[in-house]
Short mmCIF file of C-alpha atoms in Angstrom, two decimals:
data_model
loop_
_atom_site.label_atom_id
_atom_site.label_comp_id
_atom_site.label_asym_id
_atom_site.label_seq_id
_atom_site.Cartn_x
_atom_site.Cartn_y
_atom_site.Cartn_z
CA UNK T 1 6.27 -26.95 -9.10
CA UNK T 2 7.46 -26.66 -6.01
CA UNK T 3 9.41 -23.62 -6.83
CA UNK T 4 6.32 -21.77 -9.15
CA UNK T 5 4.30 -22.10 -5.54
CA UNK T 6 7.78 -20.59 -3.60
CA UNK T 7 8.04 -17.75 -5.68
CA UNK T 8 4.81 -17.05 -5.70
CA UNK T 9 4.70 -17.31 -2.21
CA UNK T 10 7.12 -14.84 -1.74
CA UNK T 11 5.82 -12.50 -4.30
CA UNK T 12 2.99 -12.30 -2.08
CA UNK T 13 4.18 -11.79 1.08
CA UNK T 14 6.93 -9.05 -0.61
CA UNK T 15 3.72 -7.15 -1.88
CA UNK T 16 1.97 -7.53 2.07
CA UNK T 17 5.64 -5.75 3.45
CA UNK T 18 5.18 -3.25 0.74
CA UNK T 19 1.25 -2.72 1.39
CA UNK T 20 2.08 -2.58 5.40
CA UNK T 21 4.85 0.11 4.69
CA UNK T 22 3.26 2.16 2.56
CA UNK T 23 0.14 2.51 4.33
CA UNK T 24 1.74 3.12 7.75
CA UNK T 25 2.89 6.00 5.84
CA UNK T 26 0.04 7.19 4.66
CA UNK T 27 -1.61 7.51 7.67
CA UNK T 28 0.99 7.98 10.03
CA UNK T 29 0.83 11.64 10.52
CA UNK T 30 -3.33 11.08 10.13
CA UNK T 31 -3.00 8.81 12.97
CA UNK T 32 -1.53 12.41 15.71
CA UNK T 33 -5.37 13.19 15.36
CA UNK T 34 -7.16 11.46 18.15
CA UNK T 35 -11.02 11.27 16.28
CA UNK T 36 -8.50 10.73 13.70
CA UNK T 37 -7.36 7.91 15.21
CA UNK T 38 -10.42 6.77 17.29
CA UNK T 39 -12.81 6.48 13.43
CA UNK T 40 -9.45 4.75 11.81
CA UNK T 41 -9.89 2.29 14.24
CA UNK T 42 -13.59 1.44 14.67
CA UNK T 43 -13.49 1.09 10.81
CA UNK T 44 -12.98 -1.87 8.88
CA UNK T 45 -10.22 -0.82 6.90
CA UNK T 46 -7.12 -2.73 6.83
CA UNK T 47 -3.85 -1.09 6.76
CA UNK T 48 -2.74 -3.16 4.01
CA UNK T 49 -5.57 -1.86 1.43
CA UNK T 50 -4.73 1.81 2.02
CA UNK T 51 -1.67 1.06 1.82
CA UNK T 52 -2.17 -0.63 -1.58
CA UNK T 53 -4.11 2.48 -2.89
CA UNK T 54 -1.77 4.37 -2.60
CA UNK T 55 0.87 1.92 -3.73
CA UNK T 56 -1.53 2.23 -7.08
CA UNK T 57 -1.81 5.53 -6.89
CA UNK T 58 1.35 6.75 -6.86
CA UNK T 59 2.39 4.74 -9.90
CA UNK T 60 0.27 6.44 -11.78
CA UNK T 61 0.77 9.89 -11.25
CA UNK T 62 4.61 8.59 -11.47
CA UNK T 63 3.77 7.75 -14.50
CA UNK T 64 1.69 10.11 -16.25
CA UNK T 65 3.92 12.09 -14.36
CA UNK T 66 6.65 10.81 -16.80
CA UNK T 67 4.71 10.64 -19.64
CA UNK T 68 3.47 13.70 -19.62
CA UNK T 69 5.74 16.27 -17.47
CA UNK T 70 8.89 15.27 -17.33
CA UNK T 71 9.32 14.32 -21.55
CA UNK T 72 7.15 17.37 -22.57
CA UNK T 73 10.37 19.82 -21.37
CA UNK T 74 13.14 18.33 -23.66
#
């Protein structure tokens, strides 16, 4: 049981780190703008939530491209 708890913790930790990095990469160009930066810091969005959304959208786009785009030329 402890092994399962540890693996669950490791998975959630790495998922959280991946979401944090993806969110930071996704919003870093926008944070160069002063007005967008002020608006982001006043909002209730967490950078991990933004990163999770970016990861899900990226996986969907890659999957759709692999299913419909890459295979149709062969």
